[in-house]
mmCIF file of C-alpha atoms in Angstrom:
data_model
loop_
_atom_site.group_PDB
_atom_site.id
_atom_site.type_symbol
_atom_site.label_atom_id
_atom_site.label_comp_id
_atom_site.label_asym_id
_atom_site.label_seq_id
_atom_site.Cartn_x
_atom_site.Cartn_y
_atom_site.Cartn_z
ATOM 1 C CA MET A 1 0.000 0.000 0.000
ATOM 2 C CA LEU A 2 1.249 3.494 -0.836
ATOM 3 C CA ASP A 3 2.442 5.437 2.183
ATOM 4 C CA GLU A 4 0.673 8.773 1.785
ATOM 5 C CA GLY A 5 -2.107 9.803 4.145
ATOM 6 C CA PRO A 6 -5.706 10.673 3.143
ATOM 7 C CA ALA A 7 -5.750 13.463 0.564
ATOM 8 C CA LEU A 8 -8.919 13.037 -1.508
ATOM 9 C CA ALA A 9 -11.495 14.213 1.043
ATOM 10 C CA VAL A 10 -11.631 17.606 -0.693
ATOM 11 C CA VAL A 11 -13.208 15.925 -3.758
ATOM 12 C CA GLY A 12 -15.651 13.881 -1.688
ATOM 13 C CA VAL A 13 -13.695 10.615 -1.255
ATOM 14 C CA SER A 14 -13.814 9.322 2.323
ATOM 15 C CA ALA A 15 -10.700 8.193 4.188
ATOM 16 C CA PHE A 16 -11.827 4.566 3.978
ATOM 17 C CA ASP A 17 -12.518 4.752 0.229
ATOM 18 C CA GLU A 18 -9.124 6.363 -0.332
ATOM 19 C CA ARG A 19 -7.470 3.542 1.598
ATOM 20 C CA ILE A 20 -9.155 0.955 -0.639
ATOM 21 C CA TYR A 21 -8.295 3.022 -3.716
ATOM 22 C CA ARG A 22 -4.609 3.066 -2.781
ATOM 23 C CA GLU A 23 -4.676 -0.724 -2.324
ATOM 24 C CA VAL A 24 -6.114 -1.140 -5.826
ATOM 25 C CA LEU A 25 -3.651 1.390 -7.229
ATOM 26 C CA ALA A 26 -0.737 -0.529 -5.725
ATOM 27 C CA CYS A 27 -1.971 -3.951 -6.907
ATOM 28 C CA PRO A 28 -3.575 -3.810 -10.384
ATOM 29 C CA GLY A 29 -5.972 -6.711 -10.949
ATOM 30 C CA ILE A 30 -6.621 -7.254 -7.247
ATOM 31 C CA THR A 31 -9.711 -9.250 -6.176
ATOM 32 C CA VAL A 32 -12.156 -8.465 -3.390
ATOM 33 C CA GLN A 33 -10.866 -11.475 -1.463
ATOM 34 C CA GLU A 34 -7.310 -10.154 -1.696
ATOM 35 C CA LEU A 35 -8.497 -6.733 -0.528
ATOM 36 C CA VAL A 36 -10.157 -8.415 2.465
ATOM 37 C CA MET A 37 -6.892 -10.099 3.385
ATOM 38 C CA ARG A 38 -4.854 -6.913 2.971
ATOM 39 C CA SER A 39 -7.241 -4.545 4.758
ATOM 40 C CA GLY A 40 -8.942 -6.756 7.338
ATOM 41 C CA GLU A 41 -12.337 -5.288 6.383
ATOM 42 C CA ASN A 42 -15.480 -7.291 5.585
ATOM 43 C CA PRO A 43 -16.238 -8.074 1.908
ATOM 44 C CA GLY A 44 -19.540 -6.163 1.865
ATOM 45 C CA ARG A 45 -17.955 -2.907 2.989
ATOM 46 C CA ILE A 46 -15.130 -3.276 0.470
ATOM 47 C CA GLN A 47 -17.564 -4.028 -2.373
ATOM 48 C CA THR A 48 -19.592 -0.930 -1.480
ATOM 49 C CA SER A 49 -16.399 1.152 -1.416
ATOM 50 C CA LEU A 50 -15.372 -0.167 -4.833
ATOM 51 C CA SER A 51 -18.788 0.747 -6.227
ATOM 52 C CA ARG A 52 -18.398 4.315 -4.952
ATOM 53 C CA LEU A 53 -14.884 4.559 -6.393
ATOM 54 C CA ARG A 54 -16.107 3.187 -9.714
ATOM 55 C CA ALA A 55 -18.924 5.766 -9.829
ATOM 56 C CA ARG A 56 -16.298 8.490 -9.374
ATOM 57 C CA GLY A 57 -14.188 7.078 -12.190
ATOM 58 C CA LEU A 58 -11.259 6.093 -9.961
ATOM 59 C CA VAL A 59 -11.355 2.314 -10.520
ATOM 60 C CA SER A 60 -12.693 -0.087 -13.133
ATOM 61 C CA ARG A 61 -13.708 -3.731 -13.005
ATOM 62 C CA LEU A 62 -11.978 -6.390 -15.097
ATOM 63 C CA TRP A 63 -14.585 -9.002 -15.933
ATOM 64 C CA GLY A 64 -13.871 -12.706 -15.679
ATOM 65 C CA ARG A 65 -14.647 -15.787 -13.617
ATOM 66 C CA SER A 66 -13.013 -14.036 -10.692
ATOM 67 C CA PRO A 67 -13.687 -10.286 -11.074
ATOM 68 C CA ARG A 68 -10.640 -8.127 -10.528
ATOM 69 C CA TRP A 69 -10.231 -4.406 -9.981
ATOM 70 C CA THR A 70 -7.726 -1.930 -11.323
ATOM 71 C CA ALA A 71 -7.215 1.817 -10.923
ATOM 72 C CA THR A 72 -7.857 4.176 -13.813
ATOM 73 C CA ASN A 73 -5.264 6.800 -14.642
ATOM 74 C CA PRO A 74 -5.104 8.823 -11.372
ATOM 75 C CA GLY A 75 -4.202 12.071 -13.083
ATOM 76 C CA THR A 76 -7.171 11.915 -15.438
ATOM 77 C CA ALA A 77 -9.661 10.675 -12.831
ATOM 78 C CA ILE A 78 -8.723 13.099 -10.061
ATOM 79 C CA ARG A 79 -8.550 16.089 -12.395
ATOM 80 C CA SER A 80 -12.078 15.243 -13.545
ATOM 81 C CA LEU A 81 -13.271 15.299 -9.913
ATOM 82 C CA VAL A 82 -11.472 18.603 -9.362
ATOM 83 C CA ARG A 83 -13.211 20.122 -12.404
ATOM 84 C CA GLY A 84 -16.589 19.149 -10.960
ATOM 85 C CA LEU A 85 -15.657 20.717 -7.635
ATOM 86 C CA GLN A 86 -14.385 23.835 -9.401
ATOM 87 C CA SER A 87 -17.752 24.207 -11.145
ATOM 88 C CA ASP A 88 -19.516 24.262 -7.757
ATOM 89 C CA LEU A 89 -16.968 26.752 -6.395
ATOM 90 C CA ASP A 90 -17.434 29.019 -9.413
ATOM 91 C CA ARG A 91 -21.162 29.108 -8.776
ATOM 92 C CA LEU A 92 -20.603 29.986 -5.133
ATOM 93 C CA THR A 93 -18.164 32.714 -6.189
ATOM 94 C CA ASP A 94 -20.798 34.180 -8.513
ATOM 95 C CA THR A 95 -23.286 34.187 -5.629
ATOM 96 C CA ALA A 96 -20.717 35.904 -3.396
ATOM 97 C CA ASP A 97 -20.208 38.592 -6.060
ATOM 98 C CA GLN A 98 -23.960 39.194 -6.214
ATOM 99 C CA LEU A 99 -24.211 39.430 -2.438
ATOM 100 C CA GLU A 100 -21.247 41.802 -2.278
ATOM 101 C CA ALA A 101 -22.787 44.062 -4.915
ATOM 102 C CA ALA A 102 -26.055 44.126 -2.984
ATOM 103 C CA PHE A 103 -24.175 44.798 0.251
ATOM 104 C CA ARG A 104 -22.375 47.798 -1.208
ATOM 105 C CA THR A 105 -25.623 49.394 -2.368
ATOM 106 C CA ALA A 106 -27.700 48.451 0.675
ATOM 107 C CA GLY A 107 -26.775 51.560 2.666
ATOM 108 C CA GLN A 108 -28.044 53.949 0.007
ATOM 109 C CA ASP A 109 -31.181 51.901 -0.590
ATOM 110 C CA LEU A 110 -31.980 51.971 3.111
ATOM 111 C CA GLU A 111 -31.632 55.732 3.224
ATOM 112 C CA GLU A 112 -33.896 56.206 0.206
ATOM 113 C CA GLY A 113 -36.543 53.812 1.569
ATOM 114 C CA GLY A 114 -36.427 51.816 -1.661
ATOM 115 C CA GLN A 115 -35.663 48.121 -1.853
ATOM 116 C CA PHE A 116 -34.675 47.676 1.803
ATOM 117 C CA GLU A 117 -36.659 48.502 4.926
ATOM 118 C CA VAL A 118 -35.291 48.081 8.434
ATOM 119 C CA LEU A 119 -37.685 46.334 10.835
ATOM 120 C CA ALA A 120 -37.224 47.424 14.434
ATOM 121 C CA GLY A 121 -38.200 44.949 17.136
ATOM 122 C CA PRO A 122 -39.372 41.321 17.053
ATOM 123 C CA GLU A 123 -43.052 42.303 16.760
ATOM 124 C CA GLU A 124 -42.446 44.213 13.519
ATOM 125 C CA GLN A 125 -40.448 41.312 12.080
ATOM 126 C CA ALA A 126 -43.176 38.847 13.032
ATOM 127 C CA ARG A 127 -45.852 41.110 11.506
ATOM 128 C CA TRP A 128 -44.080 41.187 8.160
ATOM 129 C CA TYR A 129 -43.464 37.443 8.268
ATOM 130 C CA VAL A 130 -47.201 36.898 8.643
ATOM 131 C CA ARG A 131 -48.082 39.496 6.007
ATOM 132 C CA LEU A 132 -45.705 38.092 3.377
ATOM 133 C CA GLN A 133 -47.162 34.607 3.821
ATOM 134 C CA GLN A 134 -50.711 35.916 3.563
ATOM 135 C CA GLU A 135 -49.791 37.628 0.292
ATOM 136 C CA ALA A 136 -47.939 34.594 -1.125
ATOM 137 C CA LYS A 137 -49.317 33.326 -4.425
ATOM 138 C CA GLU A 138 -46.837 30.609 -5.403
ATOM 139 C CA GLU A 139 -44.161 29.608 -2.893
ATOM 140 C CA VAL A 140 -42.413 30.341 0.383
ATOM 141 C CA LEU A 141 -38.718 29.448 0.794
ATOM 142 C CA THR A 142 -37.417 29.312 4.349
ATOM 143 C CA PHE A 143 -34.196 28.822 6.280
ATOM 144 C CA ASP A 144 -35.420 27.568 9.683
ATOM 145 C CA ARG A 145 -32.990 27.837 12.581
ATOM 146 C CA PRO A 146 -32.964 29.258 16.101
ATOM 147 C CA PRO A 147 -33.214 31.805 17.586
ATOM 148 C CA TYR A 148 -36.849 32.598 16.790
ATOM 149 C CA VAL A 149 -38.364 36.066 16.666
ATOM 150 C CA LEU A 150 -41.394 35.259 18.832
ATOM 151 C CA ASP A 151 -42.322 31.574 18.477
ATOM 152 C CA TYR A 152 -41.249 28.621 16.353
ATOM 153 C CA HIS A 153 -44.879 27.789 15.446
ATOM 154 C CA ASN A 154 -46.262 28.962 12.104
ATOM 155 C CA PRO A 155 -50.084 28.800 12.367
ATOM 156 C CA LEU A 156 -50.595 30.010 8.770
ATOM 157 C CA GLN A 157 -48.649 27.338 6.941
ATOM 158 C CA THR A 158 -51.101 24.417 6.904
ATOM 159 C CA ALA A 159 -53.957 26.551 5.593
ATOM 160 C CA LEU A 160 -51.754 28.084 2.892
ATOM 161 C CA LEU A 161 -50.498 24.650 1.836
ATOM 162 C CA ARG A 162 -54.114 23.596 1.317
ATOM 163 C CA LYS A 163 -54.630 26.643 -0.879
ATOM 164 C CA GLY A 164 -51.779 25.522 -3.130
ATOM 165 C CA VAL A 165 -48.893 27.659 -1.855
ATOM 166 C CA ARG A 166 -45.697 25.627 -2.070
ATOM 167 C CA TYR A 167 -43.491 25.584 1.017
ATOM 168 C CA ARG A 168 -39.857 24.483 0.871
ATOM 169 C CA THR A 169 -37.955 24.639 4.146
ATOM 170 C CA ILE A 170 -34.349 23.853 5.044
ATOM 171 C CA TYR A 171 -33.932 23.098 8.754
ATOM 172 C CA VAL A 172 -30.931 22.743 11.033
ATOM 173 C CA PRO A 173 -30.943 19.988 13.708
ATOM 174 C CA GLU A 174 -31.409 22.560 16.493
ATOM 175 C CA ALA A 175 -34.826 23.390 15.042
ATOM 176 C CA PHE A 176 -36.048 20.022 16.382
ATOM 177 C CA ASP A 177 -34.828 20.412 19.962
ATOM 178 C CA HIS A 178 -38.189 21.482 21.410
ATOM 179 C CA ALA A 179 -40.760 18.899 22.472
ATOM 180 C CA GLY A 180 -43.022 17.637 19.695
ATOM 181 C CA ALA A 181 -40.937 19.231 16.937
ATOM 182 C CA LEU A 182 -40.648 16.102 14.800
ATOM 183 C CA GLN A 183 -44.344 15.315 15.145
ATOM 184 C CA GLU A 184 -45.107 18.857 14.037
ATOM 185 C CA LEU A 185 -42.764 18.463 11.067
ATOM 186 C CA GLY A 186 -44.468 15.205 10.139
ATOM 187 C CA SER A 187 -47.844 16.948 10.071
ATOM 188 C CA LEU A 188 -46.484 19.710 7.847
ATOM 189 C CA VAL A 189 -44.899 17.203 5.458
ATOM 190 C CA LYS A 190 -48.186 15.316 5.209
ATOM 191 C CA ALA A 191 -49.911 18.628 4.451
ATOM 192 C CA GLY A 192 -47.464 19.241 1.603
ATOM 193 C CA GLU A 193 -44.349 20.931 2.944
ATOM 194 C CA GLU A 194 -41.084 19.882 1.287
ATOM 195 C CA ALA A 195 -38.568 19.675 4.111
ATOM 196 C CA ARG A 196 -34.819 19.111 4.098
ATOM 197 C CA VAL A 197 -32.089 19.389 6.701
ATOM 198 C CA LEU A 198 -28.468 20.573 6.769
ATOM 199 C CA PRO A 199 -25.997 20.505 9.656
ATOM 200 C CA GLU A 200 -25.898 24.312 9.612
ATOM 201 C CA LEU A 201 -27.322 27.397 7.898
ATOM 202 C CA PRO A 202 -25.677 30.838 7.600
ATOM 203 C CA PHE A 203 -28.777 32.754 8.733
ATOM 204 C CA LYS A 204 -32.570 32.543 8.851
ATOM 205 C CA MET A 205 -34.994 33.984 6.316
ATOM 206 C CA ALA A 206 -38.377 33.679 4.621
ATOM 207 C CA LEU A 207 -38.523 34.437 0.896
ATOM 208 C CA VAL A 208 -41.924 34.794 -0.819
ATOM 209 C CA ASP A 209 -42.618 34.369 -4.536
ATOM 210 C CA ARG A 210 -38.951 35.067 -5.298
ATOM 211 C CA TRP A 211 -39.741 38.761 -4.898
ATOM 212 C CA ARG A 212 -39.672 39.716 -1.215
ATOM 213 C CA ALA A 213 -37.724 38.415 1.761
ATOM 214 C CA VAL A 214 -37.629 39.067 5.488
ATOM 215 C CA MET A 215 -34.610 38.201 7.629
ATOM 216 C CA PRO A 216 -32.862 39.330 10.831
ATOM 217 C CA LEU A 217 -29.884 41.647 10.609
ATOM 218 C CA HIS A 218 -28.040 39.626 13.266
ATOM 219 C CA MET A 219 -28.334 36.130 14.775
ATOM 220 C CA ASP A 220 -27.687 36.984 18.425
ATOM 221 C CA PRO A 221 -30.819 36.708 20.584
ATOM 222 C CA PRO A 222 -32.983 38.620 21.026
ATOM 223 C CA LEU A 223 -33.551 39.391 17.337
ATOM 224 C CA THR A 224 -34.156 43.116 17.733
ATOM 225 C CA ARG A 225 -33.545 44.223 14.141
ATOM 226 C CA GLY A 226 -34.502 42.734 10.807
ATOM 227 C CA VAL A 227 -34.789 43.789 7.187
ATOM 228 C CA LEU A 228 -37.455 43.554 4.497
ATOM 229 C CA ILE A 229 -35.968 43.183 1.004
ATOM 230 C CA LYS A 230 -38.046 43.849 -2.108
ATOM 231 C CA GLY A 231 -37.372 42.839 -5.707
ATOM 232 C CA SER A 232 -33.641 43.522 -5.773
ATOM 233 C CA THR A 233 -30.384 41.870 -6.736
ATOM 234 C CA MET A 234 -30.177 40.746 -3.124
ATOM 235 C CA VAL A 235 -33.382 38.695 -3.525
ATOM 236 C CA VAL A 236 -31.978 37.059 -6.651
ATOM 237 C CA ALA A 237 -28.824 36.151 -4.744
ATOM 238 C CA LEU A 238 -30.835 34.749 -1.831
ATOM 239 C CA VAL A 239 -32.845 32.544 -4.206
ATOM 240 C CA GLU A 240 -29.616 31.257 -5.761
ATOM 241 C CA LEU A 241 -28.188 30.516 -2.314
ATOM 242 C CA PHE A 242 -31.372 28.697 -1.270
ATOM 243 C CA GLU A 243 -31.391 26.520 -4.402
ATOM 244 C CA HIS A 244 -27.715 25.666 -3.960
ATOM 245 C CA LEU A 245 -28.191 24.600 -0.335
ATOM 246 C CA TRP A 246 -31.460 22.810 -1.199
ATOM 247 C CA LYS A 247 -29.546 20.464 -3.515
ATOM 248 C CA GLN A 248 -27.090 19.652 -0.721
ATOM 249 C CA ALA A 249 -29.713 19.162 2.004
ATOM 250 C CA LEU A 250 -31.114 15.784 3.083
ATOM 251 C CA PRO A 251 -34.867 15.227 2.491
ATOM 252 C CA MET A 252 -36.985 14.743 5.592
ATOM 253 C CA GLY A 253 -40.070 12.522 5.680
ATOM 254 C CA SER A 254 -42.829 11.979 8.235
ATOM 255 C CA GLN A 255 -41.675 8.628 9.683
ATOM 256 C CA SER A 256 -41.232 10.231 13.101
ATOM 257 C CA THR A 257 -44.986 10.728 13.367
ATOM 258 C CA LEU A 258 -45.881 7.073 12.827
ATOM 259 C CA PRO A 259 -47.481 5.398 15.845
ATOM 260 C CA ASP A 260 -45.745 2.382 17.333
ATOM 261 C CA ASP A 261 -48.287 -0.005 15.788
ATOM 262 C CA ALA A 262 -48.055 1.485 12.297
ATOM 263 C CA PRO A 263 -47.350 -1.107 9.566
ATOM 264 C CA GLU A 264 -43.825 -1.352 8.279
ATOM 265 C CA PRO A 265 -43.313 0.267 4.863
ATOM 266 C CA ALA A 266 -43.403 -2.326 2.093
ATOM 267 C CA SER A 267 -39.991 -3.275 0.826
ATOM 268 C CA GLU A 268 -39.262 -2.441 -2.778
ATOM 269 C CA PRO A 269 -37.822 -4.899 -5.296
ATOM 270 C CA GLY A 270 -34.046 -4.908 -5.222
ATOM 271 C CA ARG A 271 -33.754 -3.340 -1.757
ATOM 272 C CA GLY A 272 -32.119 -6.454 -0.301
ATOM 273 C CA GLU A 273 -33.320 -8.955 2.265
ATOM 274 C CA GLU A 274 -31.060 -7.547 4.979
ATOM 275 C CA TRP A 275 -33.477 -4.652 5.616
ATOM 276 C CA ALA A 276 -36.607 -6.763 6.066
ATOM 277 C CA GLU A 277 -36.101 -6.998 9.857
ATOM 278 C CA LEU A 278 -35.859 -3.267 10.599
ATOM 279 C CA THR A 279 -38.091 -2.398 13.537
ATOM 280 C CA GLN A 280 -40.237 0.710 13.797
ATOM 281 C CA GLU A 281 -37.796 1.980 16.437
ATOM 282 C CA ASP A 282 -34.941 1.511 13.938
ATOM 283 C CA ARG A 283 -36.817 3.614 11.378
ATOM 284 C CA GLN A 284 -37.593 6.302 13.929
ATOM 285 C CA LEU A 285 -33.932 6.359 14.948
ATOM 286 C CA LEU A 286 -32.858 6.695 11.303
ATOM 287 C CA THR A 287 -35.278 9.591 10.845
ATOM 288 C CA LEU A 288 -33.819 11.350 13.865
ATOM 289 C CA LEU A 289 -30.310 10.678 12.568
ATOM 290 C CA SER A 290 -31.220 12.225 9.227
ATOM 291 C CA ALA A 291 -32.329 15.330 11.105
ATOM 292 C CA GLY A 292 -28.892 15.501 12.739
ATOM 293 C CA LEU A 293 -30.192 15.512 16.334
ATOM 294 C CA LYS A 294 -27.697 15.001 19.118
ATOM 295 C CA ASP A 295 -27.662 11.754 21.088
ATOM 296 C CA ASP A 296 -29.349 13.177 24.199
ATOM 297 C CA ALA A 297 -32.163 14.686 22.119
ATOM 298 C CA ILE A 298 -32.712 11.410 20.238
ATOM 299 C CA ALA A 299 -32.752 9.450 23.493
ATOM 300 C CA ARG A 300 -35.458 11.775 24.839
ATOM 301 C CA GLN A 301 -37.552 11.380 21.679
ATOM 302 C CA LEU A 302 -37.317 7.557 21.829
ATOM 303 C CA GLY A 303 -37.639 7.282 25.595
ATOM 304 C CA THR A 304 -34.382 5.347 26.033
ATOM 305 C CA SER A 305 -31.075 5.874 27.817
ATOM 306 C CA PRO A 306 -28.122 7.526 26.041
ATOM 307 C CA ARG A 307 -26.049 4.382 26.661
ATOM 308 C CA SER A 308 -28.607 2.089 25.012
ATOM 309 C CA LEU A 309 -28.974 4.560 22.179
ATOM 310 C CA ARG A 310 -25.231 4.585 21.504
ATOM 311 C CA ARG A 311 -25.149 0.778 21.262
ATOM 312 C CA ARG A 312 -28.033 0.775 18.786
ATOM 313 C CA LEU A 313 -26.497 3.678 16.880
ATOM 314 C CA ARG A 314 -23.159 1.858 16.506
ATOM 315 C CA HIS A 315 -24.992 -1.149 15.056
ATOM 316 C CA LEU A 316 -26.893 0.973 12.525
ATOM 317 C CA LEU A 317 -23.733 2.826 11.449
ATOM 318 C CA ASP A 318 -22.073 -0.532 10.743
ATOM 319 C CA GLU A 319 -25.126 -1.827 8.871
ATOM 320 C CA LEU A 320 -25.321 1.300 6.707
ATOM 321 C CA ASP A 321 -21.553 1.424 6.120
ATOM 322 C CA ALA A 322 -21.547 4.993 7.445
ATOM 323 C CA GLU A 323 -18.787 6.776 9.313
ATOM 324 C CA THR A 324 -20.919 9.598 10.771
ATOM 325 C CA ARG A 325 -24.464 9.984 12.053
ATOM 326 C CA PHE A 326 -25.377 12.378 9.228
ATOM 327 C CA GLN A 327 -24.020 9.910 6.643
ATOM 328 C CA ALA A 328 -26.183 7.183 8.199
ATOM 329 C CA GLY A 329 -29.268 9.353 7.811
ATOM 330 C CA ALA A 330 -28.327 10.130 4.215
ATOM 331 C CA GLN A 331 -27.775 6.448 3.390
ATOM 332 C CA ALA A 332 -31.099 5.519 4.971
ATOM 333 C CA SER A 333 -32.929 8.198 2.971
ATOM 334 C CA ARG A 334 -31.307 7.125 -0.321
ATOM 335 C CA ARG A 335 -32.217 3.482 0.321
ATOM 336 C CA GLY A 336 -35.841 4.372 1.064
ATOM 337 C CA LEU A 337 -35.648 3.257 4.688
ATOM 338 C CA ILE A 338 -37.190 6.484 6.006
#
C-alpha cells in the first residue's frame, strides 16, 4: 500500500474509500478477497467502497470468472473530480459577487426607503413574516434555525399549503430540539411541505414568490432588528443561495410521526433482504439521525437511555456502512428506509 495519508477528502472521497483506492492502485488486478486479506475489512464494505470509487471514475472492473479491480489513470480521474468541484466553487463565487454588490448598495437603498426597509423589534419582524405569507401566491422558501423572533410555530402554513402555496424549508438539527418538533414536522410534510435538513445554515430567512424576503440583521438573541428586502439583486442572490443549499440538504419525511403499531413500509424490489427486519424503532432512529439531532435529544424522543442509544447507533452505522451519524441518515434516505 502506498504510504501517503488521506488526501482526496476535498473531492468527496472518504478516508476509507481512499485507503481501498490506494490498495487497488498498488496492486492492479486485485480481487475483493485479496483486498479483504490486505485490509482486514469485511467483503460487503469493500464491495460498497469499490462501487463508490467506480462511480467516481477512480477504478474499473476487469470481468472474468473471478472479477478483478484496477485503478484508472489517477491524473485523469482526479482532475475530472477537481473540475466538478471547481464548477460548484465558481457558482458559489458568482453568488458571493452578487451578495457583495447588494451589500455595497444596501446603505443607500436603506436611506432612500427603496428596496430595503429596516424592521425594528421582534413584533415588527413577526408582523411582516405573517403578512408576506398571507400575500404569497406561489411559494415560500425558508431557512429555519434558532433563535426565533417570537415563536417557532407557524399557524398560517397548513392553511396556505391547502390553498396551493408551495413551502420548501431547510432546517438545522437545532430546530427540532423542542418537544413535539418532529411530530409537528411530520404533520407539515403530510400537508405538503417539502422539508430538508443541513448541519448548519448561515442565517434565517423567509422568501416569498422570489420577490420579497424578510430576515434578521443579526443572529444573536434577542432578534431586535430585521430587514425587508423587495425585488432587488439581493433577492436574486438569496434565491440562488437557497437553491444551492437545497440540492445539498437531506430530504426529511414523516416517519417520526408514525405510531408504534403502524405497519412497516413495504420493501421495494431490489432493496435487499437484509433490511426486512428493521423495527419501527430503527426507522424512527434513522429519521432522527437524518435530522442531525444530538444523542441526548434522540434518546429523549425515543424514551431510552443515552447508553442504550449509543449501542443501537453503533450497530446501525455498521449496517449502513456509514462513518458519521449524518451519513447514516443520508444512506437511509437514499435506500428508502425512512
